[in-house]
mmCIF file of C-alpha atoms in Angstrom:
data_model
loop_
_atom_site.group_PDB
_atom_site.id
_atom_site.type_symbol
_atom_site.label_atom_id
_atom_site.label_comp_id
_atom_site.label_asym_id
_atom_site.label_seq_id
_atom_site.Cartn_x
_atom_site.Cartn_y
_atom_site.Cartn_z
ATOM 1 C CA UNK A 1 0.192 -0.069 -0.122
ATOM 2 C CA UNK A 2 1.388 3.569 -0.956
ATOM 3 C CA UNK A 3 0.597 6.316 1.463
ATOM 4 C CA UNK A 4 0.507 10.046 0.328
ATOM 5 C CA UNK A 5 2.683 12.650 1.991
ATOM 6 C CA UNK A 6 -0.077 13.897 4.254
ATOM 7 C CA UNK A 7 -1.140 10.516 5.571
ATOM 8 C CA UNK A 8 2.456 9.517 6.289
ATOM 9 C CA UNK A 9 2.969 13.003 8.203
ATOM 10 C CA UNK A 10 -0.194 12.129 10.261
ATOM 11 C CA UNK A 11 0.791 8.762 11.172
ATOM 12 C CA UNK A 12 4.354 10.507 12.150
ATOM 13 C CA UNK A 13 2.557 12.777 14.526
ATOM 14 C CA UNK A 14 0.395 10.028 15.793
ATOM 15 C CA UNK A 15 3.370 7.852 16.576
ATOM 16 C CA UNK A 16 5.317 10.531 18.172
ATOM 17 C CA UNK A 17 2.671 11.338 20.337
ATOM 18 C CA UNK A 18 2.113 8.017 21.346
ATOM 19 C CA UNK A 19 5.980 6.809 21.770
ATOM 20 C CA UNK A 20 6.999 9.610 23.592
ATOM 21 C CA UNK A 21 4.355 9.728 25.999
ATOM 22 C CA UNK A 22 5.255 9.355 29.599
ATOM 23 C CA UNK A 23 3.339 5.831 30.033
ATOM 24 C CA UNK A 24 4.073 2.303 30.519
ATOM 25 C CA UNK A 25 4.654 0.462 27.043
ATOM 26 C CA UNK A 26 1.706 -1.340 27.551
ATOM 27 C CA UNK A 27 -0.603 1.248 27.571
ATOM 28 C CA UNK A 28 1.386 2.859 24.547
ATOM 29 C CA UNK A 29 0.951 -0.306 22.711
ATOM 30 C CA UNK A 30 -2.927 -0.763 22.938
ATOM 31 C CA UNK A 31 -2.992 3.327 21.723
ATOM 32 C CA UNK A 32 -1.010 2.649 18.717
ATOM 33 C CA UNK A 33 -3.015 -0.970 18.092
ATOM 34 C CA UNK A 34 -6.089 1.183 18.314
ATOM 35 C CA UNK A 35 -5.130 3.768 15.946
ATOM 36 C CA UNK A 36 -4.206 1.164 13.401
ATOM 37 C CA UNK A 37 -7.634 -0.448 13.523
ATOM 38 C CA UNK A 38 -5.874 -3.662 15.182
ATOM 39 C CA UNK A 39 -7.866 -3.957 18.519
ATOM 40 C CA UNK A 40 -10.157 -6.740 18.061
ATOM 41 C CA UNK A 41 -13.668 -5.008 17.995
ATOM 42 C CA UNK A 42 -16.694 -6.837 17.211
ATOM 43 C CA UNK A 43 -17.249 -5.117 13.929
ATOM 44 C CA UNK A 44 -13.560 -6.087 12.716
ATOM 45 C CA UNK A 45 -14.514 -9.399 13.772
ATOM 46 C CA UNK A 46 -17.715 -9.308 11.968
ATOM 47 C CA UNK A 47 -15.770 -8.186 8.813
ATOM 48 C CA UNK A 48 -13.358 -11.056 9.514
ATOM 49 C CA UNK A 49 -16.786 -13.456 9.544
ATOM 50 C CA UNK A 50 -15.805 -14.461 13.220
ATOM 51 C CA UNK A 51 -18.961 -13.034 14.648
ATOM 52 C CA UNK A 52 -22.194 -12.193 13.325
ATOM 53 C CA UNK A 53 -23.399 -9.453 15.599
ATOM 54 C CA UNK A 54 -21.114 -6.277 15.770
ATOM 55 C CA UNK A 55 -23.523 -4.666 18.712
ATOM 56 C CA UNK A 56 -21.494 -3.064 21.448
ATOM 57 C CA UNK A 57 -21.428 -5.373 24.427
ATOM 58 C CA UNK A 58 -21.414 -2.662 26.818
ATOM 59 C CA UNK A 59 -24.213 0.051 25.727
ATOM 60 C CA UNK A 60 -25.976 -2.620 23.301
ATOM 61 C CA UNK A 61 -26.847 0.606 21.215
ATOM 62 C CA UNK A 62 -24.443 0.856 18.363
ATOM 63 C CA UNK A 63 -22.168 -0.864 16.422
ATOM 64 C CA UNK A 64 -18.820 -1.751 18.198
ATOM 65 C CA UNK A 65 -15.814 0.067 16.215
ATOM 66 C CA UNK A 66 -12.642 1.066 17.679
ATOM 67 C CA UNK A 67 -13.974 4.628 17.912
ATOM 68 C CA UNK A 68 -17.049 3.650 19.598
ATOM 69 C CA UNK A 69 -15.232 1.048 22.205
ATOM 70 C CA UNK A 70 -12.953 3.830 23.026
ATOM 71 C CA UNK A 71 -14.487 7.001 22.631
ATOM 72 C CA UNK A 72 -18.286 7.558 21.726
ATOM 73 C CA UNK A 73 -19.700 4.826 23.986
ATOM 74 C CA UNK A 74 -21.735 7.090 26.720
ATOM 75 C CA UNK A 75 -20.099 5.453 30.013
ATOM 76 C CA UNK A 76 -16.567 6.146 27.914
ATOM 77 C CA UNK A 77 -17.445 9.931 27.184
ATOM 78 C CA UNK A 78 -18.334 10.122 30.752
ATOM 79 C CA UNK A 79 -14.744 8.818 31.858
ATOM 80 C CA UNK A 80 -12.849 11.075 29.211
ATOM 81 C CA UNK A 81 -14.726 14.001 30.820
ATOM 82 C CA UNK A 82 -14.293 12.842 34.410
ATOM 83 C CA UNK A 83 -10.670 12.365 33.891
ATOM 84 C CA UNK A 84 -8.083 14.956 35.032
ATOM 85 C CA UNK A 85 -7.830 15.959 31.403
ATOM 86 C CA UNK A 86 -11.525 17.181 31.583
ATOM 87 C CA UNK A 87 -11.822 16.047 27.688
ATOM 88 C CA UNK A 88 -15.199 16.236 25.723
ATOM 89 C CA UNK A 89 -15.318 13.886 22.957
ATOM 90 C CA UNK A 90 -16.912 15.187 19.775
ATOM 91 C CA UNK A 91 -17.218 13.549 16.290
ATOM 92 C CA UNK A 92 -14.266 11.830 15.780
ATOM 93 C CA UNK A 93 -14.222 8.936 12.631
ATOM 94 C CA UNK A 94 -10.780 7.396 13.716
ATOM 95 C CA UNK A 95 -8.773 7.168 16.812
ATOM 96 C CA UNK A 96 -5.882 8.307 15.063
ATOM 97 C CA UNK A 97 -7.603 11.617 14.329
ATOM 98 C CA UNK A 98 -8.078 12.015 18.202
ATOM 99 C CA UNK A 99 -4.782 11.181 19.254
ATOM 100 C CA UNK A 100 -3.154 13.508 16.645
ATOM 101 C CA UNK A 101 -5.252 16.650 17.539
ATOM 102 C CA UNK A 102 -4.178 16.153 21.389
ATOM 103 C CA UNK A 103 -0.588 15.264 20.513
ATOM 104 C CA UNK A 104 -0.433 18.671 19.328
ATOM 105 C CA UNK A 105 -1.360 20.649 22.617
ATOM 106 C CA UNK A 106 -0.503 17.958 25.206
ATOM 107 C CA UNK A 107 3.044 17.532 26.579
ATOM 108 C CA UNK A 108 4.460 14.290 26.906
ATOM 109 C CA UNK A 109 2.983 13.600 30.802
ATOM 110 C CA UNK A 110 -0.539 14.493 29.682
ATOM 111 C CA UNK A 111 -0.269 12.166 26.612
ATOM 112 C CA UNK A 112 0.921 9.509 28.873
ATOM 113 C CA UNK A 113 -2.594 9.649 30.571
ATOM 114 C CA UNK A 114 -4.436 9.886 27.117
ATOM 115 C CA UNK A 115 -2.745 6.302 26.482
ATOM 116 C CA UNK A 116 -3.459 5.405 30.068
ATOM 117 C CA UNK A 117 -7.362 5.958 29.610
ATOM 118 C CA UNK A 118 -7.402 4.390 26.392
ATOM 119 C CA UNK A 119 -5.586 1.353 28.078
ATOM 120 C CA UNK A 120 -8.114 1.398 30.983
ATOM 121 C CA UNK A 121 -11.093 1.921 28.766
ATOM 122 C CA UNK A 122 -10.353 -1.202 26.496
ATOM 123 C CA UNK A 123 -9.724 -3.338 29.821
ATOM 124 C CA UNK A 124 -13.066 -1.991 30.756
ATOM 125 C CA UNK A 125 -14.359 -3.344 27.758
ATOM 126 C CA UNK A 126 -12.586 -6.728 28.034
ATOM 127 C CA UNK A 127 -13.862 -7.376 31.483
ATOM 128 C CA UNK A 128 -17.607 -6.740 30.358
ATOM 129 C CA UNK A 129 -17.020 -9.055 27.507
ATOM 130 C CA UNK A 130 -15.104 -11.893 28.999
ATOM 131 C CA UNK A 131 -15.827 -11.837 32.896
ATOM 132 C CA UNK A 132 -19.643 -10.272 32.403
ATOM 133 C CA UNK A 133 -18.261 -7.459 35.228
ATOM 134 C CA UNK A 134 -19.217 -3.943 34.967
ATOM 135 C CA UNK A 135 -16.358 -1.255 35.995
ATOM 136 C CA UNK A 136 -17.794 2.212 37.077
ATOM 137 C CA UNK A 137 -16.023 5.231 36.131
ATOM 138 C CA UNK A 138 -14.176 5.713 39.183
ATOM 139 C CA UNK A 139 -12.578 2.105 38.869
ATOM 140 C CA UNK A 140 -11.502 2.782 35.287
ATOM 141 C CA UNK A 141 -10.034 6.416 36.034
ATOM 142 C CA UNK A 142 -8.147 4.895 39.157
ATOM 143 C CA UNK A 143 -6.760 2.206 36.923
ATOM 144 C CA UNK A 144 -5.462 4.630 34.585
ATOM 145 C CA UNK A 145 -4.038 6.887 36.935
ATOM 146 C CA UNK A 146 -2.469 4.404 38.511
ATOM 147 C CA UNK A 147 -0.281 3.692 35.597
ATOM 148 C CA UNK A 148 1.126 7.310 35.287
ATOM 149 C CA UNK A 149 0.469 9.083 38.540
ATOM 150 C CA UNK A 150 3.833 10.025 40.433
ATOM 151 C CA UNK A 151 5.087 7.471 42.973
ATOM 152 C CA UNK A 152 6.847 10.609 45.007
ATOM 153 C CA UNK A 153 5.836 14.133 45.713
ATOM 154 C CA UNK A 154 6.774 16.613 43.141
ATOM 155 C CA UNK A 155 7.450 20.310 43.894
ATOM 156 C CA UNK A 156 5.276 23.022 41.932
ATOM 157 C CA UNK A 157 6.504 25.091 39.207
ATOM 158 C CA UNK A 158 8.128 28.316 40.489
ATOM 159 C CA UNK A 159 5.083 30.640 40.283
ATOM 160 C CA UNK A 160 2.839 28.277 42.110
ATOM 161 C CA UNK A 161 2.444 26.991 45.616
ATOM 162 C CA UNK A 162 1.474 23.085 46.177
ATOM 163 C CA UNK A 163 -0.940 22.473 48.819
ATOM 164 C CA UNK A 164 -0.948 19.154 49.715
ATOM 165 C CA UNK A 165 -4.020 17.743 52.078
ATOM 166 C CA UNK A 166 -5.815 14.782 53.304
ATOM 167 C CA UNK A 167 -8.441 13.598 55.439
ATOM 168 C CA UNK A 168 -8.852 10.850 58.132
ATOM 169 C CA UNK A 169 -12.106 9.555 59.247
ATOM 170 C CA UNK A 170 -12.354 7.241 62.745
ATOM 171 C CA UNK A 171 -15.483 6.006 63.762
ATOM 172 C CA UNK A 172 -16.527 7.664 67.014
ATOM 173 C CA UNK A 173 -13.842 10.060 67.219
ATOM 174 C CA UNK A 174 -14.385 12.412 64.293
ATOM 175 C CA UNK A 175 -12.561 13.629 61.049
ATOM 176 C CA UNK A 176 -8.925 14.741 61.128
ATOM 177 C CA UNK A 177 -7.388 16.769 58.437
ATOM 178 C CA UNK A 178 -4.137 17.924 57.204
ATOM 179 C CA UNK A 179 -2.508 20.248 54.997
ATOM 180 C CA UNK A 180 1.095 21.223 53.961
ATOM 181 C CA UNK A 181 1.997 24.213 51.749
ATOM 182 C CA UNK A 182 5.191 24.289 50.018
ATOM 183 C CA UNK A 183 7.173 26.092 47.027
ATOM 184 C CA UNK A 184 9.229 25.020 44.221
ATOM 185 C CA UNK A 185 12.187 24.296 46.412
ATOM 186 C CA UNK A 186 9.961 21.977 48.662
ATOM 187 C CA UNK A 187 10.325 24.521 51.581
ATOM 188 C CA UNK A 188 7.232 24.398 53.678
ATOM 189 C CA UNK A 189 5.503 27.729 53.839
ATOM 190 C CA UNK A 190 2.612 26.563 56.184
ATOM 191 C CA UNK A 191 1.299 23.422 57.447
ATOM 192 C CA UNK A 192 -2.007 22.828 59.519
ATOM 193 C CA UNK A 193 -4.510 20.399 61.317
ATOM 194 C CA UNK A 194 -8.184 20.462 61.725
ATOM 195 C CA UNK A 195 -10.442 18.093 63.590
ATOM 196 C CA UNK A 196 -14.432 17.686 63.163
ATOM 197 C CA UNK A 197 -14.751 16.196 66.704
ATOM 198 C CA UNK A 198 -17.383 13.189 66.776
ATOM 199 C CA UNK A 199 -18.332 14.069 63.161
ATOM 200 C CA UNK A 200 -17.529 11.453 60.770
ATOM 201 C CA UNK A 201 -18.318 11.216 57.075
ATOM 202 C CA UNK A 202 -18.027 9.211 53.727
ATOM 203 C CA UNK A 203 -14.246 9.494 53.065
ATOM 204 C CA UNK A 204 -15.231 11.243 49.811
ATOM 205 C CA UNK A 205 -17.199 13.879 51.762
ATOM 206 C CA UNK A 206 -14.416 14.303 54.222
ATOM 207 C CA UNK A 207 -12.187 14.826 51.408
ATOM 208 C CA UNK A 208 -14.252 17.712 50.160
ATOM 209 C CA UNK A 209 -14.950 19.564 53.518
ATOM 210 C CA UNK A 210 -10.979 19.285 53.706
ATOM 211 C CA UNK A 211 -10.595 21.010 50.474
ATOM 212 C CA UNK A 212 -12.793 23.505 51.469
ATOM 213 C CA UNK A 213 -10.982 24.323 54.857
ATOM 214 C CA UNK A 214 -7.813 24.213 52.866
ATOM 215 C CA UNK A 215 -8.914 26.765 50.596
ATOM 216 C CA UNK A 216 -10.427 28.934 53.265
ATOM 217 C CA UNK A 217 -6.635 28.667 55.001
ATOM 218 C CA UNK A 218 -5.096 29.548 51.882
ATOM 219 C CA UNK A 219 -7.207 32.716 51.492
ATOM 220 C CA UNK A 220 -6.150 33.621 54.757
ATOM 221 C CA UNK A 221 -2.302 33.003 54.508
ATOM 222 C CA UNK A 222 -2.494 35.045 51.375
ATOM 223 C CA UNK A 223 -1.481 32.543 48.929
ATOM 224 C CA UNK A 224 -2.486 32.241 45.557
ATOM 225 C CA UNK A 225 -1.542 30.056 42.087
ATOM 226 C CA UNK A 226 -2.063 26.920 44.312
ATOM 227 C CA UNK A 227 -1.726 23.294 42.921
ATOM 228 C CA UNK A 228 -4.159 21.721 45.560
ATOM 229 C CA UNK A 229 -3.009 17.736 45.492
ATOM 230 C CA UNK A 230 -5.354 15.143 46.945
ATOM 231 C CA UNK A 231 -5.043 11.156 46.623
ATOM 232 C CA UNK A 232 -9.110 11.128 46.811
ATOM 233 C CA UNK A 233 -9.911 9.822 43.092
ATOM 234 C CA UNK A 234 -13.425 10.006 43.506
ATOM 235 C CA UNK A 235 -13.123 13.742 44.622
ATOM 236 C CA UNK A 236 -11.161 14.522 41.799
ATOM 237 C CA UNK A 237 -13.612 13.026 39.043
ATOM 238 C CA UNK A 238 -16.460 15.041 40.900
ATOM 239 C CA UNK A 239 -14.160 18.655 40.537
ATOM 240 C CA UNK A 240 -13.855 17.925 36.871
ATOM 241 C CA UNK A 241 -17.642 17.918 36.440
ATOM 242 C CA UNK A 242 -18.290 20.561 38.526
ATOM 243 C CA UNK A 243 -15.777 22.553 37.191
ATOM 244 C CA UNK A 244 -17.324 22.347 33.601
ATOM 245 C CA UNK A 245 -20.959 23.228 35.210
ATOM 246 C CA UNK A 246 -22.066 19.513 35.266
ATOM 247 C CA UNK A 247 -22.632 17.407 38.599
ATOM 248 C CA UNK A 248 -22.477 13.851 38.414
ATOM 249 C CA UNK A 249 -26.373 13.540 38.814
ATOM 250 C CA UNK A 250 -28.607 14.919 41.054
ATOM 251 C CA UNK A 251 -27.358 17.762 43.150
ATOM 252 C CA UNK A 252 -25.495 15.969 46.311
ATOM 253 C CA UNK A 253 -24.016 17.086 49.251
ATOM 254 C CA UNK A 254 -20.533 16.398 47.820
ATOM 255 C CA UNK A 255 -21.479 18.399 44.755
ATOM 256 C CA UNK A 256 -22.582 21.611 46.859
ATOM 257 C CA UNK A 257 -19.453 21.313 48.968
ATOM 258 C CA UNK A 258 -17.150 21.300 46.010
ATOM 259 C CA UNK A 259 -19.363 24.112 44.263
ATOM 260 C CA UNK A 260 -18.268 26.380 47.240
ATOM 261 C CA UNK A 261 -14.891 25.157 46.797
ATOM 262 C CA UNK A 262 -15.043 26.593 43.183
ATOM 263 C CA UNK A 263 -16.670 30.210 44.437
ATOM 264 C CA UNK A 264 -13.506 30.193 46.899
ATOM 265 C CA UNK A 265 -10.739 29.431 44.528
ATOM 266 C CA UNK A 266 -12.138 31.031 41.483
ATOM 267 C CA UNK A 267 -9.812 33.941 39.902
ATOM 268 C CA UNK A 268 -6.927 32.650 41.970
ATOM 269 C CA UNK A 269 -5.311 30.775 39.483
ATOM 270 C CA UNK A 270 -5.530 27.612 41.296
ATOM 271 C CA UNK A 271 -6.206 23.994 40.628
ATOM 272 C CA UNK A 272 -6.850 20.476 41.851
ATOM 273 C CA UNK A 273 -5.037 17.485 40.965
ATOM 274 C CA UNK A 274 -4.789 13.922 41.760
ATOM 275 C CA UNK A 275 -1.784 12.137 43.448
ATOM 276 C CA UNK A 276 -0.904 8.751 44.657
ATOM 277 C CA UNK A 277 -1.147 8.206 48.062
ATOM 278 C CA UNK A 278 2.941 7.752 48.167
ATOM 279 C CA UNK A 279 3.026 11.164 47.149
ATOM 280 C CA UNK A 280 0.691 12.496 49.674
ATOM 281 C CA UNK A 281 2.183 11.350 52.912
ATOM 282 C CA UNK A 282 2.898 14.793 54.563
ATOM 283 C CA UNK A 283 -0.479 15.390 54.511
ATOM 284 C CA UNK A 284 -2.051 11.910 55.755
ATOM 285 C CA UNK A 285 0.577 12.209 58.727
ATOM 286 C CA UNK A 286 -0.793 15.748 59.378
ATOM 287 C CA UNK A 287 -4.476 14.100 59.300
ATOM 288 C CA UNK A 288 -3.790 11.539 61.808
ATOM 289 C CA UNK A 289 -2.048 14.513 63.669
ATOM 290 C CA UNK A 290 -5.108 16.304 63.905
ATOM 291 C CA UNK A 291 -6.895 14.134 66.509
ATOM 292 C CA UNK A 292 -4.428 15.217 68.994
ATOM 293 C CA UNK A 293 -3.708 19.117 67.842
ATOM 294 C CA UNK A 294 -7.292 19.718 66.859
ATOM 295 C CA UNK A 295 -7.214 23.069 64.839
ATOM 296 C CA UNK A 296 -3.718 24.553 64.469
ATOM 297 C CA UNK A 297 -1.711 26.328 61.943
ATOM 298 C CA UNK A 298 2.415 26.364 61.889
ATOM 299 C CA UNK A 299 4.347 28.570 59.863
ATOM 300 C CA UNK A 300 7.478 27.613 57.851
ATOM 301 C CA UNK A 301 7.282 23.958 59.644
ATOM 302 C CA UNK A 302 5.606 20.973 59.922
ATOM 303 C CA UNK A 303 4.896 19.166 63.732
ATOM 304 C CA UNK A 304 7.015 16.404 64.845
ATOM 305 C CA UNK A 305 4.702 13.774 63.395
ATOM 306 C CA UNK A 306 5.041 14.764 59.800
ATOM 307 C CA UNK A 307 8.684 15.425 60.000
ATOM 308 C CA UNK A 308 9.694 11.914 58.625
ATOM 309 C CA UNK A 309 7.481 12.005 55.751
ATOM 310 C CA UNK A 310 8.792 15.726 54.855
ATOM 311 C CA UNK A 311 12.355 14.655 55.032
ATOM 312 C CA UNK A 312 11.536 11.705 52.698
ATOM 313 C CA UNK A 313 9.971 14.067 50.314
ATOM 314 C CA UNK A 314 13.062 16.166 50.130
ATOM 315 C CA UNK A 315 15.517 13.282 49.668
ATOM 316 C CA UNK A 316 13.685 12.477 46.852
ATOM 317 C CA UNK A 317 13.975 16.023 45.486
ATOM 318 C CA UNK A 318 17.766 15.974 46.044
ATOM 319 C CA UNK A 319 17.863 12.335 44.329
ATOM 320 C CA UNK A 320 16.556 13.941 40.817
#
């Protein structure tokens, strides 16, 4: 087969976008196979006369092509939109077209997440086909994020402050919260704890209430351009939808709290990101310490309970 120069240029852009992406090789392999229409979707199996029915096994409403399976199926659209990338899937005829358009504007790290989501969505489809199990949006995003998320804490860019926060719920005791604000050198600007005594919540509600408290503290401390970081996956998914003006379903208490957070940080140049628990250790130790300290703020230091985790983060920075 002879390709035109424009097609070859397009293939080259897609190849570079995938293979320079910061993602495991298995994720990039699935993305590349999808762009070359090599995944064994039902429409291809019908074409090869292996199957007689090409109906999507997940939604049962359309023909299962590569684009439908990985982008256009309704639940899959929700996954892309709820991802940290917040991508709205429009009319796309080929996976290569989808990848190429983002390869122009996303860096290697973001393209790594694109590849990881493609891989995780394809895994979801196969689990439905071969195990007859339905994996929800949160599960799919968690699998994708686990493929590419930093294992260790990473300092923010020079112009930003990073605020790592965490909440811990203990039955009959309450909800402990912790936050640490650091600059691009990893230097602590402030840290704090808060305790909602005898108030226990679902973990995602606790994380949202912690986010609200941290946003309040950041305003009182005069910080802006903050990268808020949490290891609560469901919080991140809801936040992406709220940021776009669309809750998960009916208005819930979680949505209400996040709407408050949105108003509080609007115009401050701030954002919320998801990290792995291993990159959020200082905040976790502070949340634990909250049961002893209650509400307290420390300037330029962390309490002794979080000092070892802070030293570990600093050592990781020094190793780079």
